Amino acid sequence: SVLRRRMAEHRAPGASAILMRVGTGEILALASLPDYDPNQYLSLDAPPAGSGRIDPRFNQATSGVYELGSVFKPLALAAGLESGRVGLDDVFDASEPVRIGGHTIEDYRGEDRPLNAREVILYSSNIGSARMADQIGAEVLSDFYRDLRLFEAAPVELAESARPNLPERWGRVQTMTASYGHGLAVSPLALTAAYAALANGGVYTAPTLRPVAPGERVAGEPVMSPAVAAQVLGVMRENIVRSQTRSADIPGLAVAGKTGTAERAVAGGYAEDSRFNTFVAVFPFDDPQYVLTVTLDRPRPTAQSQGFATAGWTAMPAAGEIMEQLAGVLDLERRDADPTAVASTVSALFAPRARARARVPAEEPTPLPEPEETGH
C-alpha cells in the first residue's frame, strides 16, 4: 500500500519492494507494481510499444535487471577491505574528475577534495569510488561480485529470476564504473541477497520463498569476514544518521542503508531525465535481522521532494515509511530512540570522529558518459 501510494505521488511507471530475513534468506514480502488481478490474467494485454508503461505481468523485483547505481559502493568498499588493498583511512583524490579512455567520471554535488574510503560512501563519490576500485583491481572486485552471486540469476524458486547483463570484458574502465553500479545490470532481488550477506556477518544465503522453521539450519557460503561486514554496516549506519532528509532514520530501528540513483541506459548512452532509484536498508544495524530494498522507476519530482527526483527524496522516504509500519509487525526489539546517542555509537567505530554538524547531500552521481569527440 505504501509502495502504491508513493508510486502514484511520483508518477512512476513502476516500483518494487523486497523484504528478506537475514540468515535464512526467507523472502517475507515481495511486491512489483503495476500488478494485476490473477482472475483476469488471460484478458491482460501488453501496454502499447513506446507508451512508457510497464506490463503488469512483468516482475520488476526478479525479472528486471537494472544498472542500480551507488548501492554498489558499499559492496566495492567491502571488496577492498576484505582483500586488504583498501583501509577505511585510505585517501582518494576526488578533487578532479577521472578521465580514462576518452571517458570522464564526475560527481554530482562533489566535495572537490580528497576523501577517505569512509567518506567515499558517505558523500557517494563516483570519483572516489572509481579510484578506490582502481586500487582494488579488476580481478579482486569482479571475483567479489561473483562470490555474492551477482554474476548469475538470483538463486530462488522462480523461473522468472533473470540473469544479469555484464560487460563483455572486464578491464580498468569497467572496474571503475562497476564500483558505483554502472556498466552492469542486476535484479533488485540479486542485490538484496548480496546485502543480506553483508548483514549476515559475511555469509551468503540463497534467497528462498520457502518458510524456514525456527531452529532450522540454513547452509551459507562465507564471502567476507564478520569484521569487514561490521565495518561496512557501520559506515552505512552513519550514512543514514547524517543524511540530509533523515527519512529512513526510524527511531528505535537503527537503520543502515544506501541510496542509488542511476540514469537509465538507452541506445547509445543514458537518458538524463530517466532515473531508476533504489534504496537498500539493513536493520537493526548492530544486530541485523532484515534487509529491505525499494525501487522506483522513473519517478517525477514533487513539492514534497522539493523538486528533486533522486533516491534520497523518493525511494528512501518510501522505505522509511514501510519500516515504520513494519516495526509493529516484525519481531524487533526497539533500539535507543535518541539519534544523538546512536550517532555517537557509530562515530566511535571510526577515526577520526565524524563531525556531528556535517550532513550528507541527498544525492547523487551521474553515470559514465559517452566518449568525448576527438575530431578524428
Coordinates of C-alpha atoms in Angstrom, one line a residue:
S1 CA 0.0 0.0 0.0
V2 CA 2.9 2.4 0.8
L3 CA 4.6 1.5 -2.5
R4 CA 1.4 2.0 -4.5
R5 CA 0.8 5.5 -3.0
R6 CA 4.4 6.6 -3.4
M7 CA 4.5 5.4 -7.0
A8 CA 1.4 7.5 -7.7
E9 CA 2.8 10.5 -5.9
H10 CA 5.9 10.5 -8.1
R11 CA 4.1 9.4 -11.2
A12 CA 6.4 6.5 -11.5
P13 CA 5.5 3.8 -14.1
G14 CA 6.8 1.0 -11.8
A15 CA 8.1 0.2 -8.4
S16 CA 9.2 -2.8 -6.4
A17 CA 10.0 -3.8 -2.8
I18 CA 11.6 -6.9 -1.2
L19 CA 11.8 -7.8 2.5
M20 CA 14.3 -10.6 3.3
R21 CA 15.2 -12.2 6.6
V22 CA 18.9 -12.2 7.3
G23 CA 20.5 -15.6 7.9
T24 CA 17.7 -17.7 6.5
G25 CA 17.2 -16.0 3.1
E26 CA 13.4 -16.0 3.6
I27 CA 11.6 -13.6 1.4
L28 CA 8.9 -12.4 3.8
A29 CA 7.3 -10.0 1.3
L30 CA 7.8 -9.0 -2.3
A31 CA 5.8 -6.5 -4.4
S32 CA 6.0 -5.4 -8.0
L33 CA 3.8 -2.6 -9.3
P34 CA 1.8 -2.2 -11.5
D35 CA 0.2 -5.6 -10.7
Y36 CA -2.9 -7.4 -11.9
D37 CA -5.9 -9.5 -10.8
P38 CA -4.9 -13.1 -11.3
N39 CA -8.5 -13.9 -12.1
Q40 CA -8.3 -11.7 -15.2
Y41 CA -4.9 -12.9 -16.3
L42 CA -6.0 -14.2 -19.7
S43 CA -7.6 -10.9 -20.6
L44 CA -4.5 -8.9 -19.9
D45 CA -2.8 -7.1 -22.8
A46 CA 0.7 -5.7 -23.0
P47 CA 1.0 -1.9 -23.0
P48 CA 1.4 -0.3 -26.4
A49 CA 5.1 0.0 -27.5
G50 CA 6.5 3.4 -26.8
S51 CA 3.9 4.2 -24.1
G52 CA 6.5 4.1 -21.3
R53 CA 4.1 1.8 -19.3
I54 CA 5.2 -1.4 -17.8
D55 CA 3.5 -4.7 -18.4
P56 CA 1.8 -5.6 -15.1
R57 CA 2.8 -9.3 -15.6
F58 CA 6.5 -8.3 -15.5
N59 CA 8.0 -8.9 -12.1
Q60 CA 10.4 -6.0 -11.7
A61 CA 11.9 -7.4 -8.5
T62 CA 13.1 -10.6 -10.1
S63 CA 12.8 -10.4 -13.9
G64 CA 14.0 -6.8 -14.3
V65 CA 17.8 -6.1 -14.4
Y66 CA 18.9 -2.6 -14.0
E67 CA 22.1 -0.5 -13.5
L68 CA 21.4 0.3 -9.9
G69 CA 24.0 3.0 -9.2
S70 CA 25.5 3.8 -5.9
V71 CA 24.0 1.0 -3.9
F72 CA 27.1 -0.9 -5.2
K73 CA 29.5 1.4 -3.4
P74 CA 29.3 -0.4 0.0
L75 CA 29.9 -3.7 -1.8
A76 CA 33.0 -2.3 -3.5
L77 CA 34.3 -1.0 -0.1
A78 CA 33.7 -4.5 1.3
A79 CA 35.8 -6.0 -1.5
G80 CA 38.6 -3.6 -0.8
L81 CA 38.6 -4.1 2.9
E82 CA 38.4 -7.9 2.6
S83 CA 41.3 -8.0 0.1
G84 CA 43.4 -5.8 2.3
R85 CA 44.0 -3.4 -0.6
V86 CA 41.9 -0.7 1.0
G87 CA 41.6 0.7 4.5
L88 CA 38.9 3.0 5.9
D89 CA 41.5 5.7 6.3
D90 CA 42.9 5.4 2.8
V91 CA 42.6 8.7 0.9
F92 CA 41.4 9.0 -2.7
D93 CA 41.7 12.3 -4.6
A94 CA 38.1 13.4 -5.6
S95 CA 39.1 17.0 -6.3
E96 CA 39.1 16.4 -10.1
P97 CA 37.1 14.2 -12.5
V98 CA 38.7 11.0 -13.6
R99 CA 39.5 10.9 -17.3
I100 CA 40.1 7.5 -18.8
G101 CA 39.9 6.1 -22.3
G102 CA 38.1 9.1 -23.6
H103 CA 35.5 9.0 -20.8
T104 CA 35.1 11.3 -17.8
I105 CA 33.9 10.2 -14.4
E106 CA 32.4 13.0 -12.4
D107 CA 30.5 13.6 -9.1
Y108 CA 27.1 15.0 -8.5
R109 CA 27.5 17.8 -6.0
G110 CA 31.0 16.6 -5.3
E111 CA 33.1 17.7 -2.3
D112 CA 36.0 18.6 -4.7
R113 CA 38.6 17.4 -2.2
P114 CA 40.4 14.2 -1.2
L115 CA 38.1 11.7 0.6
N116 CA 39.0 8.7 2.7
A117 CA 37.3 5.4 1.9
R118 CA 34.6 6.0 4.5
E119 CA 33.8 9.4 3.1
V120 CA 33.6 8.0 -0.4
I121 CA 30.4 6.2 0.8
L122 CA 29.1 9.0 2.9
Y123 CA 29.3 11.5 0.1
S124 CA 28.5 9.0 -2.6
S125 CA 31.5 10.0 -4.7
N126 CA 31.9 8.4 -8.1
I127 CA 35.4 9.8 -8.5
G128 CA 36.5 8.4 -5.1
S129 CA 34.8 5.0 -5.8
A130 CA 36.5 4.8 -9.2
R131 CA 39.9 5.5 -7.7
M132 CA 39.2 3.0 -4.9
A133 CA 38.2 0.3 -7.4
D134 CA 41.4 1.0 -9.4
Q135 CA 43.4 0.3 -6.2
I136 CA 41.4 -2.8 -5.6
G137 CA 41.9 -4.2 -9.1
A138 CA 39.7 -5.8 -11.7
E139 CA 40.2 -9.4 -10.7
V140 CA 39.6 -8.8 -7.0
L141 CA 36.4 -6.7 -7.5
S142 CA 34.9 -9.0 -10.1
D143 CA 35.6 -12.1 -8.1
F144 CA 34.0 -10.5 -5.0
Y145 CA 30.9 -9.6 -7.0
R146 CA 30.9 -13.2 -8.4
D147 CA 31.1 -14.6 -4.8
L148 CA 28.0 -12.5 -4.0
R149 CA 26.3 -14.3 -7.0
L150 CA 25.8 -11.0 -8.8
F151 CA 27.1 -12.6 -12.0
E152 CA 24.1 -15.1 -12.1
A153 CA 20.4 -15.1 -11.8
A154 CA 19.3 -14.9 -8.1
P155 CA 19.1 -18.5 -6.9
V156 CA 15.4 -18.5 -5.9
E157 CA 12.5 -20.8 -6.7
L158 CA 11.2 -18.7 -9.5
A159 CA 11.7 -19.4 -13.2
E160 CA 11.4 -15.6 -13.8
S161 CA 14.7 -14.8 -11.9
A162 CA 16.6 -13.0 -14.6
R163 CA 20.3 -13.3 -15.4
P164 CA 22.4 -10.1 -15.2
N165 CA 23.7 -8.1 -18.1
L166 CA 27.5 -8.0 -17.7
P167 CA 30.4 -6.3 -19.6
E168 CA 31.8 -8.3 -22.4
R169 CA 35.2 -7.6 -21.0
W170 CA 36.3 -6.6 -17.5
G171 CA 39.0 -4.0 -17.9
R172 CA 40.1 -0.9 -16.0
V173 CA 37.2 1.2 -17.1
Q174 CA 34.6 -1.5 -16.3
T175 CA 36.2 -2.0 -12.9
M176 CA 35.9 1.7 -12.1
T177 CA 32.2 2.0 -13.3
A178 CA 31.1 -1.2 -11.7
S179 CA 32.2 0.1 -8.3
Y180 CA 29.4 2.7 -8.5
G181 CA 26.9 0.4 -10.1
H182 CA 27.1 1.3 -13.8
G183 CA 28.1 -0.9 -16.7
L184 CA 26.4 -4.0 -15.2
A185 CA 22.7 -4.6 -14.6
V186 CA 21.3 -6.9 -11.9
S187 CA 17.9 -7.6 -10.4
P188 CA 16.8 -6.0 -7.2
L189 CA 16.5 -9.5 -5.7
A190 CA 20.1 -10.3 -6.5
L191 CA 21.2 -7.0 -4.9
T192 CA 19.0 -7.8 -1.8
A193 CA 20.7 -11.2 -1.4
A194 CA 24.1 -9.6 -1.7
Y195 CA 23.3 -7.1 1.1
A196 CA 21.9 -9.9 3.2
A197 CA 25.3 -11.5 3.1
L198 CA 26.8 -8.2 4.3
A199 CA 24.2 -8.2 7.1
N200 CA 24.8 -11.9 7.9
G201 CA 28.4 -11.5 9.1
G202 CA 29.7 -12.0 5.6
V203 CA 27.9 -15.3 4.9
Y204 CA 25.8 -15.5 1.7
T205 CA 22.5 -17.4 2.0
A206 CA 20.4 -18.0 -1.1
P207 CA 17.0 -16.3 -1.1
T208 CA 14.0 -18.5 -0.8
L209 CA 10.2 -18.4 -0.8
R210 CA 10.1 -21.5 1.4
P211 CA 9.4 -20.8 5.1
V212 CA 12.3 -21.8 7.4
A213 CA 11.3 -23.4 10.7
P214 CA 12.6 -21.9 13.9
G215 CA 16.0 -23.5 14.7
E216 CA 16.4 -25.0 11.2
R217 CA 20.0 -24.8 10.0
V218 CA 20.4 -22.9 6.7
A219 CA 23.7 -23.5 4.8
G220 CA 25.6 -20.4 3.7
E221 CA 28.8 -19.5 1.9
P222 CA 31.3 -17.2 3.6
V223 CA 32.2 -14.4 1.3
M224 CA 33.9 -11.9 3.7
S225 CA 35.0 -11.7 7.3
P226 CA 32.5 -10.6 10.0
A227 CA 34.8 -7.7 10.9
V228 CA 34.6 -6.4 7.3
A229 CA 30.9 -6.8 7.2
A230 CA 30.5 -4.9 10.5
Q231 CA 32.7 -2.0 9.3
V232 CA 30.7 -1.5 6.2
L233 CA 27.4 -1.7 8.1
G234 CA 28.8 0.9 10.4
V235 CA 29.5 3.3 7.5
M236 CA 26.0 2.6 6.2
R237 CA 24.5 3.5 9.6
E238 CA 26.5 6.7 9.7
N239 CA 25.2 7.5 6.2
I240 CA 21.6 7.3 7.5
V241 CA 22.3 9.3 10.6
R242 CA 23.9 12.1 8.6
S243 CA 21.6 12.1 5.6
Q244 CA 20.0 15.3 4.6
T245 CA 16.4 14.0 4.5
R246 CA 16.7 11.7 7.6
S247 CA 13.7 9.9 6.1
A248 CA 14.9 6.4 6.9
D249 CA 16.3 7.2 10.4
I250 CA 13.3 5.5 12.1
P251 CA 13.6 5.9 15.9
G252 CA 14.5 2.6 17.6
L253 CA 15.3 0.7 14.5
A254 CA 18.9 1.7 14.0
V255 CA 18.7 1.5 10.2
A256 CA 21.8 1.3 8.0
G257 CA 21.4 2.0 4.3
K258 CA 22.4 3.3 1.0
T259 CA 20.7 5.1 -1.9
G260 CA 21.3 4.6 -5.6
T261 CA 20.2 7.0 -8.4
A262 CA 21.0 5.6 -11.8
E263 CA 20.2 7.2 -15.1
R264 CA 18.6 4.6 -17.3
A265 CA 20.6 3.1 -20.1
V266 CA 19.2 3.7 -23.6
A267 CA 20.5 3.0 -27.1
G268 CA 23.9 4.8 -27.4
G269 CA 24.1 6.3 -23.9
Y270 CA 22.0 7.3 -20.9
A271 CA 18.7 9.3 -20.5
E272 CA 19.4 12.3 -18.2
D273 CA 15.8 12.7 -17.1
S274 CA 15.0 9.0 -16.8
R275 CA 16.1 7.6 -13.4
F276 CA 15.9 4.2 -11.7
N277 CA 16.0 4.8 -7.9
T278 CA 17.0 2.3 -5.3
F279 CA 17.3 2.3 -1.5
V280 CA 18.6 -0.7 0.5
A281 CA 18.1 -0.8 4.3
V282 CA 19.6 -3.2 6.8
F283 CA 18.1 -3.1 10.3
P284 CA 18.9 -3.1 13.1
F285 CA 22.5 -2.4 12.0
D286 CA 24.1 -3.7 15.2
D287 CA 22.1 -7.0 15.1
P288 CA 20.9 -7.3 11.5
Q289 CA 17.7 -9.2 11.1
Y290 CA 16.1 -7.8 7.9
V291 CA 17.0 -6.3 4.5
L292 CA 14.5 -4.1 2.7
T293 CA 15.0 -3.0 -0.9
V294 CA 12.7 -0.4 -2.5
T295 CA 12.9 0.7 -6.1
L296 CA 11.0 3.4 -8.1
D297 CA 11.3 3.5 -11.9
R298 CA 11.4 7.0 -13.5
P299 CA 9.9 8.9 -10.5
R300 CA 9.0 12.6 -11.0
P301 CA 9.8 15.3 -8.5
T302 CA 7.0 16.7 -6.3
A303 CA 6.6 19.7 -4.0
Q304 CA 7.2 17.3 -1.0
S305 CA 10.5 16.2 -2.5
Q306 CA 11.5 19.9 -3.0
G307 CA 11.7 19.4 -6.8
F308 CA 14.2 16.5 -6.6
A309 CA 13.6 13.1 -8.0
T310 CA 16.7 11.3 -6.7
A311 CA 16.6 8.2 -4.5
G312 CA 17.2 10.2 -1.3
W313 CA 13.9 12.0 -1.9
T314 CA 11.9 9.1 -3.4
A315 CA 12.9 5.5 -2.7
M316 CA 14.4 6.3 0.7
P317 CA 11.3 8.0 2.2
A318 CA 9.1 5.2 0.9
A319 CA 11.4 2.6 2.6
G320 CA 11.3 4.7 5.8
E321 CA 7.5 4.7 5.8
I322 CA 7.4 0.9 5.1
M323 CA 9.9 0.2 8.0
E324 CA 7.9 2.4 10.4
Q325 CA 4.8 0.4 9.7
L326 CA 6.7 -2.9 9.8
A327 CA 8.2 -2.1 13.2
G328 CA 4.9 -3.1 14.9
V329 CA 4.6 -6.3 12.9
L330 CA 8.1 -7.8 12.9
D331 CA 9.7 -9.3 15.9
L332 CA 12.0 -6.5 16.7
E333 CA 13.4 -5.1 19.9
R334 CA 13.4 -1.3 19.7
R335 CA 16.9 0.3 19.9
D336 CA 17.8 3.6 21.6
A337 CA 15.5 6.2 20.1
D338 CA 17.9 9.0 20.8
P339 CA 19.6 9.7 17.4
T340 CA 22.4 11.6 19.1
A341 CA 23.3 8.6 21.2
V342 CA 23.1 6.3 18.2
A343 CA 25.3 8.7 16.1
S344 CA 27.9 8.8 18.9
T345 CA 28.0 5.0 18.9
V346 CA 28.5 4.8 15.2
S347 CA 31.1 7.5 15.1
A348 CA 33.1 5.8 17.8
L349 CA 33.7 2.9 15.4
F350 CA 35.9 5.2 13.2
A351 CA 38.8 7.6 13.4
P352 CA 38.8 10.5 13.1
R353 CA 35.5 11.1 14.8
A354 CA 32.8 12.3 12.4
R355 CA 31.6 15.9 12.8
A356 CA 28.0 15.8 14.1
R357 CA 27.1 19.0 12.2
A358 CA 28.0 17.6 8.8
R359 CA 25.2 16.5 6.6
V360 CA 25.4 14.1 3.6
P361 CA 23.8 15.6 0.5
A362 CA 20.7 13.8 -0.7
E363 CA 22.4 12.7 -3.7
E364 CA 23.8 11.5 -6.2
P365 CA 26.1 10.7 -9.0
T366 CA 25.9 10.5 -12.8
P367 CA 26.9 7.5 -14.9
L368 CA 29.8 7.3 -17.2
P369 CA 29.0 9.4 -20.3
E370 CA 29.8 8.5 -23.9
P371 CA 33.3 9.1 -25.1
E372 CA 34.2 12.7 -26.0
E373 CA 34.5 13.5 -29.7
T374 CA 38.1 13.7 -30.7
G375 CA 37.6 15.2 -34.1
H376 CA 39.4 12.3 -35.8

